[in-house]
Amino acid sequence: MPKQNKLLHFAASAARTLHLWPLIVRSGLFNSARRRKYPDTIVHLDVVLTECCTLRCKSCSNLMQYYHHPENLDADEVISSLRKVFAAMRVSQLKLLGGEPFVCQKALIKVLEYLKDQTDRFDEVDIITNGTLIPSEECINAMKDTPKLKVVFSNYGELSSKLKEFSELCGKEGIAFDIVGDDSWWDFGGMKLREEKESKTQHRFDGCYSRRLCTSLYRGKLYVCPRQAHAIRLGLVPEESSEMVDVMSLEFDDPAKLHDAIYALIDRKKRISSCKYCGCDDWIKVPRAVQAERPLDVT
Ligand code: SF4
């Protein structure tokens, strides 16, 4: 990872740990100047492998709790969309996630096999897991063979029942790992339409850390944030073509065109439709990973 990106990454982690996000995002410290400094790099890219999860957290900001029929994504389609993104942009931190990515280990292995030959296109690849599963030997080997890879455990206490065993396995096999986890989460609220002034919605978007840290590649399309991606998939907000990039569209076979479209998306100034259904700026803290008995309905 370039030195400057490392510093930013470290500062962002420290800010999260110290609960400084509300102050920092409002101060505009992490603003679009960073993107302008690295116009050929997506600083953070979430690559979704599955909607399936072993947990059902009521306050999952990515909306997994609303999937009644979650699916694993097709690995070849994920790779095709990544191939097009890499032709247009580098990625600093590439995150493989779900849901829980270790529920679809065959797809994960295939994606890792692709990534291991693309190491000039990214600075690091993190697999984000809730520590509830132990990967197969084949999957462990694929992780070992992928340079710049790290397993990032979200520690949900007793719910992360395999975290200890899995992290010890990583240590034994020489796979880098990190364990992260706060006692509480910021609650983005339910998917209800907020009757509010346009300026309030725009202010939410302006200060949103998710749009800065979680550009999402999902089902061949690039979204501003995961909440937008999944809200559209779940039919909770309309799909607006001007608010995402259809990476697989033929017009983006030209990498220069795709580059410009991606840059415009990540440097976007106008709020997106899903911001009207989001409470990320309410700064409400809730206990982490409280489980729902069944998938939630959107009322
Ligand atoms: S919906 Fe808007 S405000 Fe909410 S996380 Fe996404 S970009 Fe941020």
mmCIF file of C-alpha atoms and ligand atoms in Angstrom:
data_model
loop_
_atom_site.group_PDB
_atom_site.id
_atom_site.type_symbol
_atom_site.label_atom_id
_atom_site.label_comp_id
_atom_site.label_asym_id
_atom_site.label_seq_id
_atom_site.Cartn_x
_atom_site.Cartn_y
_atom_site.Cartn_z
ATOM 1 C CA MET A 1 0.000 0.000 0.000
ATOM 2 C CA PRO A 2 1.386 3.469 -0.812
ATOM 3 C CA LYS A 3 2.685 5.283 2.264
ATOM 4 C CA GLN A 4 0.007 8.018 2.096
ATOM 5 C CA ASN A 5 -2.792 5.466 1.871
ATOM 6 C CA LYS A 6 -1.326 3.578 4.827
ATOM 7 C CA LEU A 7 -1.401 6.755 6.895
ATOM 8 C CA LEU A 8 -5.010 7.473 5.945
ATOM 9 C CA HIS A 9 -5.951 3.878 6.674
ATOM 10 C CA PHE A 10 -4.280 4.065 10.091
ATOM 11 C CA ALA A 11 -5.951 7.400 10.876
ATOM 12 C CA ALA A 12 -9.362 6.009 9.886
ATOM 13 C CA SER A 13 -8.872 2.922 12.123
ATOM 14 C CA ALA A 14 -7.757 5.081 15.046
ATOM 15 C CA ALA A 15 -10.743 7.378 14.584
ATOM 16 C CA ARG A 16 -13.102 4.397 14.614
ATOM 17 C CA THR A 17 -11.470 2.986 17.726
ATOM 18 C CA LEU A 18 -11.680 6.343 19.511
ATOM 19 C CA HIS A 19 -15.309 6.904 18.411
ATOM 20 C CA LEU A 20 -14.304 10.131 16.674
ATOM 21 C CA TRP A 21 -16.249 9.510 13.477
ATOM 22 C CA PRO A 22 -19.108 11.960 14.129
ATOM 23 C CA LEU A 23 -16.638 14.810 14.682
ATOM 24 C CA ILE A 24 -14.357 13.841 11.847
ATOM 25 C CA VAL A 25 -16.933 13.353 9.123
ATOM 26 C CA ARG A 26 -18.600 16.638 10.034
ATOM 27 C CA SER A 27 -15.275 18.434 9.926
ATOM 28 C CA GLY A 28 -14.816 17.258 6.331
ATOM 29 C CA LEU A 29 -11.343 15.928 7.125
ATOM 30 C CA PHE A 30 -11.847 12.923 4.856
ATOM 31 C CA ASN A 31 -13.196 14.786 1.879
ATOM 32 C CA SER A 32 -12.997 14.544 -1.853
ATOM 33 C CA ALA A 33 -9.481 16.043 -1.896
ATOM 34 C CA ARG A 34 -8.191 12.544 -1.176
ATOM 35 C CA ARG A 35 -9.954 11.165 -4.226
ATOM 36 C CA ARG A 36 -8.604 13.969 -6.371
ATOM 37 C CA LYS A 37 -5.120 13.110 -5.152
ATOM 38 C CA TYR A 38 -5.501 9.488 -6.322
ATOM 39 C CA PRO A 39 -7.749 9.772 -9.388
ATOM 40 C CA ASP A 40 -6.908 6.277 -10.636
ATOM 41 C CA THR A 41 -7.575 4.518 -7.338
ATOM 42 C CA ILE A 42 -10.720 3.382 -5.581
ATOM 43 C CA VAL A 43 -9.588 3.765 -1.978
ATOM 44 C CA HIS A 44 -12.058 1.256 -0.502
ATOM 45 C CA LEU A 45 -14.003 -1.297 -2.501
ATOM 46 C CA ASP A 46 -16.494 -3.733 -0.960
ATOM 47 C CA VAL A 47 -16.911 -6.782 -3.201
ATOM 48 C CA VAL A 48 -20.061 -8.661 -2.220
ATOM 49 C CA LEU A 49 -19.861 -12.468 -2.589
ATOM 50 C CA THR A 50 -23.103 -13.477 -0.919
ATOM 51 C CA GLU A 51 -26.279 -12.252 0.723
ATOM 52 C CA CYS A 52 -26.268 -15.300 3.016
ATOM 53 C CA CYS A 53 -25.110 -14.874 6.586
ATOM 54 C CA THR A 54 -24.757 -17.126 9.593
ATOM 55 C CA LEU A 55 -26.025 -14.283 11.798
ATOM 56 C CA ARG A 56 -29.108 -12.084 11.515
ATOM 57 C CA CYS A 57 -28.170 -8.804 13.167
ATOM 58 C CA LYS A 58 -31.166 -6.511 13.659
ATOM 59 C CA SER A 59 -29.057 -3.398 13.030
ATOM 60 C CA CYS A 60 -26.964 -4.614 10.112
ATOM 61 C CA SER A 61 -26.353 -1.408 8.162
ATOM 62 C CA ASN A 62 -25.990 -3.472 4.967
ATOM 63 C CA LEU A 63 -29.616 -4.671 5.304
ATOM 64 C CA MET A 64 -28.862 -8.429 5.322
ATOM 65 C CA GLN A 65 -31.585 -8.854 7.962
ATOM 66 C CA TYR A 66 -34.221 -8.091 5.308
ATOM 67 C CA TYR A 67 -33.255 -10.918 2.908
ATOM 68 C CA HIS A 68 -35.920 -13.640 3.063
ATOM 69 C CA HIS A 69 -34.298 -15.554 0.188
ATOM 70 C CA PRO A 70 -30.586 -14.730 0.262
ATOM 71 C CA GLU A 71 -28.351 -16.079 -2.502
ATOM 72 C CA ASN A 72 -24.671 -16.690 -3.087
ATOM 73 C CA LEU A 73 -23.366 -14.732 -6.046
ATOM 74 C CA ASP A 74 -21.883 -16.401 -9.106
ATOM 75 C CA ALA A 75 -18.068 -16.354 -8.806
ATOM 76 C CA ASP A 76 -17.552 -15.979 -12.563
ATOM 77 C CA GLU A 77 -19.786 -12.912 -12.597
ATOM 78 C CA VAL A 78 -17.909 -11.410 -9.656
ATOM 79 C CA ILE A 79 -14.600 -12.020 -11.448
ATOM 80 C CA SER A 80 -15.900 -10.547 -14.736
ATOM 81 C CA SER A 81 -16.955 -7.354 -12.999
ATOM 82 C CA LEU A 82 -13.672 -7.145 -11.064
ATOM 83 C CA ARG A 83 -11.745 -7.618 -14.305
ATOM 84 C CA LYS A 84 -13.506 -4.606 -15.795
ATOM 85 C CA VAL A 85 -12.960 -2.482 -12.696
ATOM 86 C CA PHE A 86 -9.249 -3.364 -12.647
ATOM 87 C CA ALA A 87 -8.913 -2.373 -16.304
ATOM 88 C CA ALA A 88 -10.111 1.094 -15.341
ATOM 89 C CA MET A 89 -8.909 1.686 -11.782
ATOM 90 C CA ARG A 90 -6.590 0.360 -9.107
ATOM 91 C CA VAL A 91 -8.014 -0.462 -5.686
ATOM 92 C CA SER A 92 -6.279 0.344 -2.450
ATOM 93 C CA GLN A 93 -8.243 -1.737 0.048
ATOM 94 C CA LEU A 94 -10.380 -4.469 -1.517
ATOM 95 C CA LYS A 95 -12.789 -6.111 0.923
ATOM 96 C CA LEU A 96 -14.431 -9.470 0.210
ATOM 97 C CA LEU A 97 -17.619 -9.723 2.209
ATOM 98 C CA GLY A 98 -21.234 -10.769 2.345
ATOM 99 C CA GLY A 99 -23.234 -11.581 4.371
ATOM 100 C CA GLU A 100 -20.627 -14.007 5.571
ATOM 101 C CA PRO A 101 -18.114 -14.844 2.814
ATOM 102 C CA PHE A 102 -17.144 -18.229 4.256
ATOM 103 C CA VAL A 103 -20.634 -19.602 3.561
ATOM 104 C CA CYS A 104 -19.652 -19.735 -0.123
ATOM 105 C CA GLN A 105 -16.115 -21.052 0.010
ATOM 106 C CA LYS A 106 -16.077 -22.419 -3.546
ATOM 107 C CA ALA A 107 -16.814 -18.949 -4.895
ATOM 108 C CA LEU A 108 -14.346 -17.394 -2.483
ATOM 109 C CA ILE A 109 -11.588 -19.778 -3.624
ATOM 110 C CA LYS A 110 -12.289 -18.964 -7.277
ATOM 111 C CA VAL A 111 -12.144 -15.216 -6.623
ATOM 112 C CA LEU A 112 -8.904 -15.592 -4.632
ATOM 113 C CA GLU A 113 -7.364 -17.608 -7.467
ATOM 114 C CA TYR A 114 -8.182 -14.736 -9.793
ATOM 115 C CA LEU A 115 -6.864 -12.087 -7.384
ATOM 116 C CA LYS A 116 -3.515 -13.752 -6.801
ATOM 117 C CA ASP A 117 -2.526 -12.881 -10.392
ATOM 118 C CA GLN A 118 -3.750 -9.271 -10.117
ATOM 119 C CA THR A 119 -1.578 -8.036 -7.295
ATOM 120 C CA ASP A 120 -0.484 -4.938 -9.206
ATOM 121 C CA ARG A 121 -4.140 -3.830 -9.228
ATOM 122 C CA PHE A 122 -4.696 -3.656 -5.463
ATOM 123 C CA ASP A 123 -2.761 -2.849 -2.302
ATOM 124 C CA GLU A 124 -4.482 -5.265 0.071
ATOM 125 C CA VAL A 125 -7.350 -7.723 0.116
ATOM 126 C CA ASP A 126 -9.304 -8.222 3.326
ATOM 127 C CA ILE A 127 -11.821 -10.997 3.925
ATOM 128 C CA ILE A 128 -14.402 -9.695 6.409
ATOM 129 C CA THR A 129 -15.824 -12.496 8.550
ATOM 130 C CA ASN A 130 -17.955 -12.813 11.657
ATOM 131 C CA GLY A 131 -15.882 -15.751 12.940
ATOM 132 C CA THR A 132 -18.679 -18.329 12.940
ATOM 133 C CA LEU A 133 -17.187 -20.791 10.438
ATOM 134 C CA ILE A 134 -13.924 -22.661 9.896
ATOM 135 C CA PRO A 135 -12.743 -22.704 6.277
ATOM 136 C CA SER A 136 -11.898 -25.908 4.460
ATOM 137 C CA GLU A 137 -8.275 -26.941 3.859
ATOM 138 C CA GLU A 138 -8.683 -25.958 0.199
ATOM 139 C CA CYS A 139 -9.863 -22.511 1.216
ATOM 140 C CA ILE A 140 -6.994 -22.076 3.684
ATOM 141 C CA ASN A 141 -4.558 -22.979 0.893
ATOM 142 C CA ALA A 142 -6.164 -20.442 -1.459
ATOM 143 C CA MET A 143 -5.799 -17.758 1.230
ATOM 144 C CA LYS A 144 -2.150 -18.691 1.772
ATOM 145 C CA ASP A 145 -1.524 -18.411 -1.969
ATOM 146 C CA THR A 146 -3.024 -14.914 -2.222
ATOM 147 C CA PRO A 147 -0.489 -12.143 -1.606
ATOM 148 C CA LYS A 148 -1.486 -9.095 0.470
ATOM 149 C CA LEU A 149 -4.377 -10.995 2.060
ATOM 150 C CA LYS A 150 -5.660 -10.475 5.574
ATOM 151 C CA VAL A 151 -8.597 -12.017 7.415
ATOM 152 C CA VAL A 152 -10.495 -9.375 9.394
ATOM 153 C CA PHE A 153 -12.604 -10.865 12.185
ATOM 154 C CA SER A 154 -15.570 -8.854 13.403
ATOM 155 C CA ASN A 155 -15.661 -9.932 17.016
ATOM 156 C CA TYR A 156 -19.228 -10.383 18.229
ATOM 157 C CA GLY A 157 -18.290 -12.120 21.462
ATOM 158 C CA GLU A 158 -20.033 -15.455 22.009
ATOM 159 C CA LEU A 159 -21.712 -15.216 18.608
ATOM 160 C CA SER A 160 -18.289 -15.420 16.961
ATOM 161 C CA SER A 161 -18.029 -18.992 18.145
ATOM 162 C CA LYS A 162 -15.165 -20.049 15.842
ATOM 163 C CA LEU A 163 -13.096 -16.895 16.074
ATOM 164 C CA LYS A 164 -10.524 -18.315 18.472
ATOM 165 C CA GLU A 165 -10.073 -21.551 16.517
ATOM 166 C CA PHE A 166 -9.984 -19.802 13.135
ATOM 167 C CA SER A 167 -7.564 -17.064 14.245
ATOM 168 C CA GLU A 168 -5.254 -19.669 15.758
ATOM 169 C CA LEU A 169 -5.383 -21.536 12.464
ATOM 170 C CA CYS A 170 -4.428 -18.304 10.663
ATOM 171 C CA GLY A 171 -1.484 -17.898 13.029
ATOM 172 C CA LYS A 172 -0.377 -21.464 12.402
ATOM 173 C CA GLU A 173 -0.717 -21.193 8.628
ATOM 174 C CA GLY A 174 0.963 -17.770 8.386
ATOM 175 C CA ILE A 175 -2.188 -15.923 7.265
ATOM 176 C CA ALA A 176 -2.343 -12.310 8.457
ATOM 177 C CA PHE A 177 -5.390 -11.444 10.530
ATOM 178 C CA ASP A 178 -6.936 -8.678 12.580
ATOM 179 C CA ILE A 179 -9.651 -8.830 15.211
ATOM 180 C CA VAL A 180 -11.899 -5.778 15.388
ATOM 181 C CA GLY A 181 -15.064 -5.089 17.290
ATOM 182 C CA ASP A 182 -16.786 -2.497 19.397
ATOM 183 C CA ASP A 183 -19.388 -3.150 22.064
ATOM 184 C CA SER A 184 -21.822 -0.950 20.217
ATOM 185 C CA TRP A 185 -22.784 -0.005 16.683
ATOM 186 C CA TRP A 186 -24.163 3.084 15.028
ATOM 187 C CA ASP A 187 -27.742 2.298 14.084
ATOM 188 C CA PHE A 188 -28.734 3.457 10.591
ATOM 189 C CA GLY A 189 -32.402 2.841 11.438
ATOM 190 C CA GLY A 190 -35.125 1.040 9.525
ATOM 191 C CA MET A 191 -35.918 1.588 5.865
ATOM 192 C CA LYS A 192 -38.616 4.157 6.369
ATOM 193 C CA LEU A 193 -38.955 7.198 4.141
ATOM 194 C CA ARG A 194 -37.969 10.308 6.041
ATOM 195 C CA GLU A 195 -40.238 13.265 5.531
ATOM 196 C CA GLU A 196 -37.609 15.966 5.744
ATOM 197 C CA LYS A 197 -36.197 18.942 3.910
ATOM 198 C CA GLU A 198 -33.939 18.269 0.944
ATOM 199 C CA SER A 199 -31.136 20.156 2.698
ATOM 200 C CA LYS A 200 -31.267 17.688 5.618
ATOM 201 C CA THR A 201 -30.900 14.699 3.258
ATOM 202 C CA GLN A 202 -28.056 16.376 1.411
ATOM 203 C CA HIS A 203 -26.323 17.145 4.712
ATOM 204 C CA ARG A 204 -26.558 13.447 5.629
ATOM 205 C CA PHE A 205 -24.878 12.455 2.382
ATOM 206 C CA ASP A 206 -22.197 15.155 2.760
ATOM 207 C CA GLY A 207 -21.140 13.824 6.157
ATOM 208 C CA CYS A 208 -21.563 10.107 5.456
ATOM 209 C CA TYR A 209 -18.540 7.926 6.201
ATOM 210 C CA SER A 210 -20.086 4.887 4.503
ATOM 211 C CA ARG A 211 -19.958 6.540 1.090
ATOM 212 C CA ARG A 212 -16.284 7.342 1.655
ATOM 213 C CA LEU A 213 -15.252 3.914 2.899
ATOM 214 C CA CYS A 214 -17.619 1.414 1.297
ATOM 215 C CA THR A 215 -17.977 1.840 -2.460
ATOM 216 C CA SER A 216 -19.732 -1.438 -3.292
ATOM 217 C CA LEU A 217 -19.414 -3.826 -6.220
ATOM 218 C CA TYR A 218 -22.521 -5.965 -6.211
ATOM 219 C CA ARG A 219 -24.040 -8.053 -9.003
ATOM 220 C CA GLY A 220 -21.979 -6.315 -11.677
ATOM 221 C CA LYS A 221 -22.840 -2.789 -10.572
ATOM 222 C CA LEU A 222 -20.939 -0.250 -8.575
ATOM 223 C CA TYR A 223 -22.848 1.593 -5.860
ATOM 224 C CA VAL A 224 -22.109 4.575 -3.644
ATOM 225 C CA CYS A 225 -22.672 2.502 -0.494
ATOM 226 C CA PRO A 226 -23.853 -1.005 0.497
ATOM 227 C CA ARG A 227 -27.117 0.290 1.920
ATOM 228 C CA GLN A 228 -28.040 1.683 -1.484
ATOM 229 C CA ALA A 229 -27.000 -1.546 -3.250
ATOM 230 C CA HIS A 230 -29.083 -3.821 -1.050
ATOM 231 C CA ALA A 231 -32.035 -1.446 -0.706
ATOM 232 C CA ILE A 232 -32.349 -1.502 -4.499
ATOM 233 C CA ARG A 233 -31.995 -5.287 -4.647
ATOM 234 C CA LEU A 234 -34.651 -5.669 -1.962
ATOM 235 C CA GLY A 235 -36.968 -3.366 -3.903
ATOM 236 C CA LEU A 236 -37.031 -0.802 -1.100
ATOM 237 C CA VAL A 237 -35.824 2.131 -3.192
ATOM 238 C CA PRO A 238 -35.998 2.612 -6.946
ATOM 239 C CA GLU A 239 -32.952 1.944 -9.106
ATOM 240 C CA GLU A 240 -31.717 5.205 -10.617
ATOM 241 C CA SER A 241 -29.177 4.642 -13.388
ATOM 242 C CA SER A 242 -27.558 8.008 -12.636
ATOM 243 C CA GLU A 243 -26.767 6.885 -9.068
ATOM 244 C CA MET A 244 -24.648 3.816 -9.859
ATOM 245 C CA VAL A 245 -22.347 2.423 -12.562
ATOM 246 C CA ASP A 246 -23.391 -0.639 -14.540
ATOM 247 C CA VAL A 247 -19.857 -2.004 -14.860
ATOM 248 C CA MET A 248 -20.917 -4.818 -17.214
ATOM 249 C CA SER A 249 -22.600 -2.495 -19.675
ATOM 250 C CA LEU A 250 -21.048 -2.659 -23.171
ATOM 251 C CA GLU A 251 -20.301 1.071 -23.181
ATOM 252 C CA PHE A 252 -17.811 0.406 -20.382
ATOM 253 C CA ASP A 253 -15.752 -2.017 -22.425
ATOM 254 C CA ASP A 254 -13.714 1.157 -22.909
ATOM 255 C CA PRO A 255 -11.651 1.397 -19.672
ATOM 256 C CA ALA A 256 -11.272 5.175 -20.027
ATOM 257 C CA LYS A 257 -15.051 5.610 -20.075
ATOM 258 C CA LEU A 258 -15.456 3.293 -17.114
ATOM 259 C CA HIS A 259 -12.745 5.178 -15.222
ATOM 260 C CA ASP A 260 -14.583 8.456 -15.706
ATOM 261 C CA ALA A 261 -17.914 6.958 -14.655
ATOM 262 C CA ILE A 262 -16.410 5.385 -11.510
ATOM 263 C CA TYR A 263 -14.595 8.584 -10.606
ATOM 264 C CA ALA A 264 -17.807 10.570 -10.999
ATOM 265 C CA LEU A 265 -19.608 8.103 -8.717
ATOM 266 C CA ILE A 266 -17.068 8.160 -5.909
ATOM 267 C CA ASP A 267 -16.640 11.938 -6.153
ATOM 268 C CA ARG A 268 -20.387 12.491 -6.357
ATOM 269 C CA LYS A 269 -21.715 15.639 -4.686
ATOM 270 C CA LYS A 270 -25.468 15.088 -4.882
ATOM 271 C CA ARG A 271 -27.185 12.785 -2.444
ATOM 272 C CA ILE A 272 -28.653 9.509 -3.680
ATOM 273 C CA SER A 273 -32.235 8.269 -3.306
ATOM 274 C CA SER A 274 -31.459 5.837 -0.478
ATOM 275 C CA CYS A 275 -30.218 8.702 1.750
ATOM 276 C CA LYS A 276 -33.901 9.530 2.265
ATOM 277 C CA TYR A 277 -34.227 6.148 4.019
ATOM 278 C CA CYS A 278 -31.118 6.330 6.170
ATOM 279 C CA GLY A 279 -30.403 7.413 9.726
ATOM 280 C CA CYS A 280 -26.618 7.306 9.682
ATOM 281 C CA ASP A 281 -26.475 10.886 10.962
ATOM 282 C CA ASP A 282 -28.736 10.242 13.944
ATOM 283 C CA TRP A 283 -25.636 8.823 15.667
ATOM 284 C CA ILE A 284 -27.713 6.396 17.707
ATOM 285 C CA LYS A 285 -25.671 3.717 19.428
ATOM 286 C CA VAL A 286 -27.099 0.239 19.879
ATOM 287 C CA PRO A 287 -25.609 -2.962 21.291
ATOM 288 C CA ARG A 288 -23.683 -4.817 18.603
ATOM 289 C CA ALA A 289 -25.072 -7.811 16.723
ATOM 290 C CA VAL A 290 -28.415 -8.226 18.502
ATOM 291 C CA GLN A 291 -30.060 -11.158 16.709
ATOM 292 C CA ALA A 292 -33.475 -11.296 15.076
ATOM 293 C CA GLU A 293 -35.328 -14.623 15.194
ATOM 294 C CA ARG A 294 -36.350 -14.442 11.555
ATOM 295 C CA PRO A 295 -35.759 -12.156 8.564
ATOM 296 C CA LEU A 296 -37.249 -8.744 9.165
ATOM 297 C CA ASP A 297 -40.127 -7.350 7.142
ATOM 298 C CA VAL A 298 -40.030 -3.826 5.877
ATOM 299 C CA THR A 299 -43.153 -2.040 6.882
HETATM 300 S S1 SF4 B 1 -27.797 5.825 2.083
HETATM 301 FE FE1 SF4 B 1 -26.736 7.828 1.864
HETATM 302 S S2 SF4 B 1 -26.390 8.560 3.932
HETATM 303 FE FE2 SF4 B 1 -26.940 6.361 4.079
HETATM 304 S S3 SF4 B 1 -25.016 5.223 4.091
HETATM 305 FE FE3 SF4 B 1 -25.626 5.404 1.945
HETATM 306 S S4 SF4 B 1 -24.692 7.290 1.129
HETATM 307 FE FE4 SF4 B 1 -24.595 7.335 3.367
#
